Short mmCIF file of C-alpha atoms in Angstrom, two decimals:
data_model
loop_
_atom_site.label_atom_id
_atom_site.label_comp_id
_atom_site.label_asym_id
_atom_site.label_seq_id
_atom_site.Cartn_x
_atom_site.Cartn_y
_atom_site.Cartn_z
CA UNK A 630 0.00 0.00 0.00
CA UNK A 631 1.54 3.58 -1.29
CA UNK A 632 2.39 5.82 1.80
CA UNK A 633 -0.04 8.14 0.48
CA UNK A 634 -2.76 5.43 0.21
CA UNK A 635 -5.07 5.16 -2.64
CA UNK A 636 -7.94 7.11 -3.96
CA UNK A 637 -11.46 4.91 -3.65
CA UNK A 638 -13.53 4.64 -6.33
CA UNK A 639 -17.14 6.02 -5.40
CA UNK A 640 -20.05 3.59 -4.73
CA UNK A 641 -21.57 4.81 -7.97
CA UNK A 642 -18.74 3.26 -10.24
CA UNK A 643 -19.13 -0.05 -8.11
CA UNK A 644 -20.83 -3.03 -9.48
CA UNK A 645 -24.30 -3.47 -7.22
CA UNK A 646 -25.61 -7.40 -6.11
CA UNK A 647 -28.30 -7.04 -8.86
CA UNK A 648 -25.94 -6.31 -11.50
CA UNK A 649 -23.11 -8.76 -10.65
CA UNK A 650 -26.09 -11.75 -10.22
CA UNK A 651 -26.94 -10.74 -13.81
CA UNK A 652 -23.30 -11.05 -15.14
CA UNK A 653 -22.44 -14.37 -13.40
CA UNK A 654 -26.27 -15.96 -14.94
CA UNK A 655 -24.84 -14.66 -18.67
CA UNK A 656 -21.11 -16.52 -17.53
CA UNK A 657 -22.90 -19.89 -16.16
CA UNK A 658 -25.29 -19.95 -19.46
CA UNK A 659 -22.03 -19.56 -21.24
CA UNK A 660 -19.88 -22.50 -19.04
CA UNK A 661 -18.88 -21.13 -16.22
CA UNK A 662 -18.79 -23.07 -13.22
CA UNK A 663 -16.37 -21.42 -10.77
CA UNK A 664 -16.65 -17.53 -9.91
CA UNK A 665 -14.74 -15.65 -7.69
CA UNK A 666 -15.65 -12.53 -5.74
CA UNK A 667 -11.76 -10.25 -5.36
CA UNK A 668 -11.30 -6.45 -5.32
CA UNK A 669 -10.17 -4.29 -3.83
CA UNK A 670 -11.19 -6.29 -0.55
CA UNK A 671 -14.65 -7.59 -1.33
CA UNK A 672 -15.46 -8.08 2.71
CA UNK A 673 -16.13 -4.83 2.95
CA UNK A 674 -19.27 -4.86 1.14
CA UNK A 675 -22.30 -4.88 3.89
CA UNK A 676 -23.93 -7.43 1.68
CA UNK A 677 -21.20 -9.74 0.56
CA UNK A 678 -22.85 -12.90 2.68
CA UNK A 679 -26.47 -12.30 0.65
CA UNK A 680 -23.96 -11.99 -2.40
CA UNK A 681 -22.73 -15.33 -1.75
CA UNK A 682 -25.99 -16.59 -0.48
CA UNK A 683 -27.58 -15.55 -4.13
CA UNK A 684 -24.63 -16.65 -6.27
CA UNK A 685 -25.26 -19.94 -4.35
CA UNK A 686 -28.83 -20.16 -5.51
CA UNK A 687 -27.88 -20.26 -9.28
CA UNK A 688 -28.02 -23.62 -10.99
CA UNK A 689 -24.79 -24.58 -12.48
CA UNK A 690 -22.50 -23.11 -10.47
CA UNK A 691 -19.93 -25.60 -8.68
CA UNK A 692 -17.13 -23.12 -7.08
CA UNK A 693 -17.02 -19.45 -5.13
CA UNK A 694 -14.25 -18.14 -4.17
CA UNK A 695 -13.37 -15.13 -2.42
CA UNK A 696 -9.82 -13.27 -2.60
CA UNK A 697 -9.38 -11.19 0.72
CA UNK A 698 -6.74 -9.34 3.11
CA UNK A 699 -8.65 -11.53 6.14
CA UNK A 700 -8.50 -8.21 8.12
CA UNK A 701 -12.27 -8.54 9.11
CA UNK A 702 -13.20 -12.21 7.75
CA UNK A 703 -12.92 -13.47 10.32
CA UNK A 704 -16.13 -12.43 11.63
CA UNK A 705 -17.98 -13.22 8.51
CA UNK A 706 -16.46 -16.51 7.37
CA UNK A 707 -18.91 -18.79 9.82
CA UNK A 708 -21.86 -17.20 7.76
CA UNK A 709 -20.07 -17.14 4.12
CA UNK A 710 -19.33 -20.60 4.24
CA UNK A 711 -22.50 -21.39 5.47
CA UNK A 712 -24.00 -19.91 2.71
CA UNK A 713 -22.16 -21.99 -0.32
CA UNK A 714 -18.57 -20.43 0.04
CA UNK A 715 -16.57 -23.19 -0.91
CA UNK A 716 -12.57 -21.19 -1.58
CA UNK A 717 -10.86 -18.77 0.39
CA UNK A 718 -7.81 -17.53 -0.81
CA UNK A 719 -5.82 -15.12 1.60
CA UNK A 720 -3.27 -12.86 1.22
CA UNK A 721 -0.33 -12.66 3.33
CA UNK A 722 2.99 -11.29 2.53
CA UNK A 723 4.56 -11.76 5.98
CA UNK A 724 4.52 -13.15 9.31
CA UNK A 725 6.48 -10.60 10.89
CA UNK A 726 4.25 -7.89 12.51
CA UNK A 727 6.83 -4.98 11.49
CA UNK A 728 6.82 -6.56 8.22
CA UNK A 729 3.10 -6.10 8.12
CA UNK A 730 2.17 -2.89 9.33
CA UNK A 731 5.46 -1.42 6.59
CA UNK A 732 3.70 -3.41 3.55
CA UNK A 733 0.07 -2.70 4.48
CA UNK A 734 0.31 0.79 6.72
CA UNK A 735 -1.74 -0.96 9.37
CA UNK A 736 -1.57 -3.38 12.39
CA UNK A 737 -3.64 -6.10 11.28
CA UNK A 738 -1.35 -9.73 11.14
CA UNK A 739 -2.87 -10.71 13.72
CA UNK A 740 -6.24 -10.79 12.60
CA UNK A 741 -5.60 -11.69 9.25
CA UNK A 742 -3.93 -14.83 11.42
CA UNK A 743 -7.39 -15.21 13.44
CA UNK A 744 -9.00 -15.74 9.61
CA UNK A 745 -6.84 -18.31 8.89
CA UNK A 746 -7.04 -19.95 12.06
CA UNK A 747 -11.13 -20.09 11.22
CA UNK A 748 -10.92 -21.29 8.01
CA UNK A 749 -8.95 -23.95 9.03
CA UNK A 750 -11.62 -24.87 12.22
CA UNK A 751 -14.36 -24.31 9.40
CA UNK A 752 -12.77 -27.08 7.01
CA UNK A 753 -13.40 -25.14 4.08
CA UNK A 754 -12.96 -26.89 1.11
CA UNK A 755 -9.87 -24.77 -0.38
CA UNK A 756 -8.13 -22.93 1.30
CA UNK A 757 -4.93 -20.80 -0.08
CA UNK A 758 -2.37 -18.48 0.64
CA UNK A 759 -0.80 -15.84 -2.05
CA UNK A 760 2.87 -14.76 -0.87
CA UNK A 761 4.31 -11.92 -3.75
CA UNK A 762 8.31 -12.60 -2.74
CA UNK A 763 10.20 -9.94 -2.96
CA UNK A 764 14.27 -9.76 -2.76
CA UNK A 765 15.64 -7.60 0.75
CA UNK A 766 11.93 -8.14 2.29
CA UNK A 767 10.43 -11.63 2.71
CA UNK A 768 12.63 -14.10 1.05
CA UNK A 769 13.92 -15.76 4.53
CA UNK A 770 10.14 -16.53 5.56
CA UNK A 771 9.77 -19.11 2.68
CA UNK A 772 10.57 -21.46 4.36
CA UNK A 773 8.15 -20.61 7.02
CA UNK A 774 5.43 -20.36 4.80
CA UNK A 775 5.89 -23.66 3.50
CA UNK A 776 5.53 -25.74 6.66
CA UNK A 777 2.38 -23.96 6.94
CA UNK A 778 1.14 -27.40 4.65
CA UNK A 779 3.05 -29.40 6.54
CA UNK A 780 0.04 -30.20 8.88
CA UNK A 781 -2.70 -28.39 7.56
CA UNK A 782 -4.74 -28.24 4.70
CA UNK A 783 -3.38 -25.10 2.83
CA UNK A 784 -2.11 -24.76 -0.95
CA UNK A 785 0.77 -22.19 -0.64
CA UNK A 786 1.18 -20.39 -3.51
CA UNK A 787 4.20 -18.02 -4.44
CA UNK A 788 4.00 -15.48 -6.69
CA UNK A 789 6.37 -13.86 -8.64
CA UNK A 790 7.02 -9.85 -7.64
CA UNK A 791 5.31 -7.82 -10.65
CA UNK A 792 5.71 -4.09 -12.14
CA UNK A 793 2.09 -2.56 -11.63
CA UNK A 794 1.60 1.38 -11.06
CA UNK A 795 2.64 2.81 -8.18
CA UNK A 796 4.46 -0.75 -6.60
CA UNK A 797 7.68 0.42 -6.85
CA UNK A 798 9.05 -2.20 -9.08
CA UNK A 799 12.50 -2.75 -9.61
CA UNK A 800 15.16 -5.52 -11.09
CA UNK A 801 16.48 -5.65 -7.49
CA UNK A 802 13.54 -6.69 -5.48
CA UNK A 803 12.59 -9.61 -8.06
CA UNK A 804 12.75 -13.13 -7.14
CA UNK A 805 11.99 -15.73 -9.88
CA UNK A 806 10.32 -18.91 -9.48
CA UNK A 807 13.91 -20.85 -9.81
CA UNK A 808 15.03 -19.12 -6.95
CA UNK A 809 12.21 -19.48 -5.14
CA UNK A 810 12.55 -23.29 -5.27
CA UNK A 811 16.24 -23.76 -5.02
CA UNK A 812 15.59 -21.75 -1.51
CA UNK A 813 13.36 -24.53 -0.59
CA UNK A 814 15.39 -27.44 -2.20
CA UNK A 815 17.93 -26.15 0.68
CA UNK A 816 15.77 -28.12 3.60
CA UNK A 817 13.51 -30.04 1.18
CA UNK A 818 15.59 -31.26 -1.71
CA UNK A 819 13.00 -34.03 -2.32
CA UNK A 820 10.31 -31.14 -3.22
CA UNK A 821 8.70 -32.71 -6.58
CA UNK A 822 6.61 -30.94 -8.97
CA UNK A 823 3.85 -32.46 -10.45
CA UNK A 824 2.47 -33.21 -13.97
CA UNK A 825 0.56 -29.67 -15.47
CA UNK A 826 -3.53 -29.76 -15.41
CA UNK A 827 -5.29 -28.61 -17.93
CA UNK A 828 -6.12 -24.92 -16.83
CA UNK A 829 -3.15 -24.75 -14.61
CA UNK A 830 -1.89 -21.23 -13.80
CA UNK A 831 1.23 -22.00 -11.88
CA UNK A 832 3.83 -24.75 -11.33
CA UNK A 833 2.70 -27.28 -8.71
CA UNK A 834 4.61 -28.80 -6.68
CA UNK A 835 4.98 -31.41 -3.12
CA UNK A 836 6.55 -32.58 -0.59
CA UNK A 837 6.29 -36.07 0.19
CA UNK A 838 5.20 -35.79 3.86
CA UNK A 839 3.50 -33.02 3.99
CA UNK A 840 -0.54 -33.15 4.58
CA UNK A 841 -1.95 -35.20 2.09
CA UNK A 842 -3.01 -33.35 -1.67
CA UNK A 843 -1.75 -29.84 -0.38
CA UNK A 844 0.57 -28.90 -2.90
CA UNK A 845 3.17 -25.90 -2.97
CA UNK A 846 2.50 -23.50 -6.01
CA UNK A 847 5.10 -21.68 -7.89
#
């Protein structure tokens, strides 16, 4: 998050329930099976659990997913799953407070922590976790984050730093994928990727050991 923050869009420009129900019928007639609700940080709509309560009502759809900080899921995940939420995907950078509160300009790891902590008590059906690495910042926590499948059911996915507007991009934060693994090859040289899906985004990969079908994306 800029220093200077960001400038909101106004709730005029914003998509309303009615309009994105009519968009995902027109995607389902058309094949879809799987949509998934991102932002911004789509908890902070006041009707995002009768969003996913009515996206849950329409025939033909299999999959919703949500893409969120986890700053105040937590107190709405019993009722969004509840109401045909079936994949959470959370992002989290760090697990150093400091870390946090410099990458986000606010004290929230905790909290974001206490959403895990309920998705994993909910048994959601996916759960995942998107780490951007970046070089001088949060390349000694891999490790860290990857023994967060060693036990539980969570698909670890690490993404590869990317220029956007306003990020700050530069040659000497980047961290490719290759070094992203060969830092994990360092404790778990018998890491194994496996064969490429249909549809795949990433490069999967897993450690023999680790909690059954979780899988560490690259």
């Amino acid at each position: 998050m800029p220093e200077e923050g960001i400038e909101l869009s106004p709730n005029e420009k914003l998509l309303t329930t009615d309009e994105i129900i009519k968009i995902a019928k027109i995607f389902i007639k058309q094949g879809v099976r799987k949509i998934r609700l991102t932002g911004g940080e789509p908890t902070v709509r006041k009707d995002i659990v009768t969003l996913v309560k009515r996206l849950n009502e329409l025939e033909g759809l299999e999959e919703i997913c949500i893409t969120s900080n986890g700053i105040a899921l937590h107190r709405k995940l019993p009722e969004l799953i509840k109401n045909g939420l079936t994949s959470l995907n959370l992002s989290l950078d760090t697990l150093v407070d400091g870390k946090f509160i410099l990458i986000t300009r606010r004290n929230g790891l905790s909290a974001v922590l206490k959403s895990l902590n309920k998705a994993l008590e909910l048994n959601i059906p996916k759960l995942k976790i998107n780490i951007v690495i970046m070089k001088g910042f949060n390349e000694d926590e891999i490790i860290n984050f990857v023994e967060l499948s060693k036990s539980n059911k969570i698909e670890v996915r690490f993404i590869e730093y990317m220029p956007f507007d306003g990020n700050k991009w530069s040659n000497n934060k980047m961290i490719t994928y290759q070094d992203i693994l060969s830092n994990i090859k360092v404790k778990y040289p018998n890491i194994e990727r496996l064969s490429h899906k249909h549809g795949d985004t990433a490069k999967v990969y897993k450690i023999p050991g680790f909690e059954e079908l979780q899988m560490m994306v690259i």
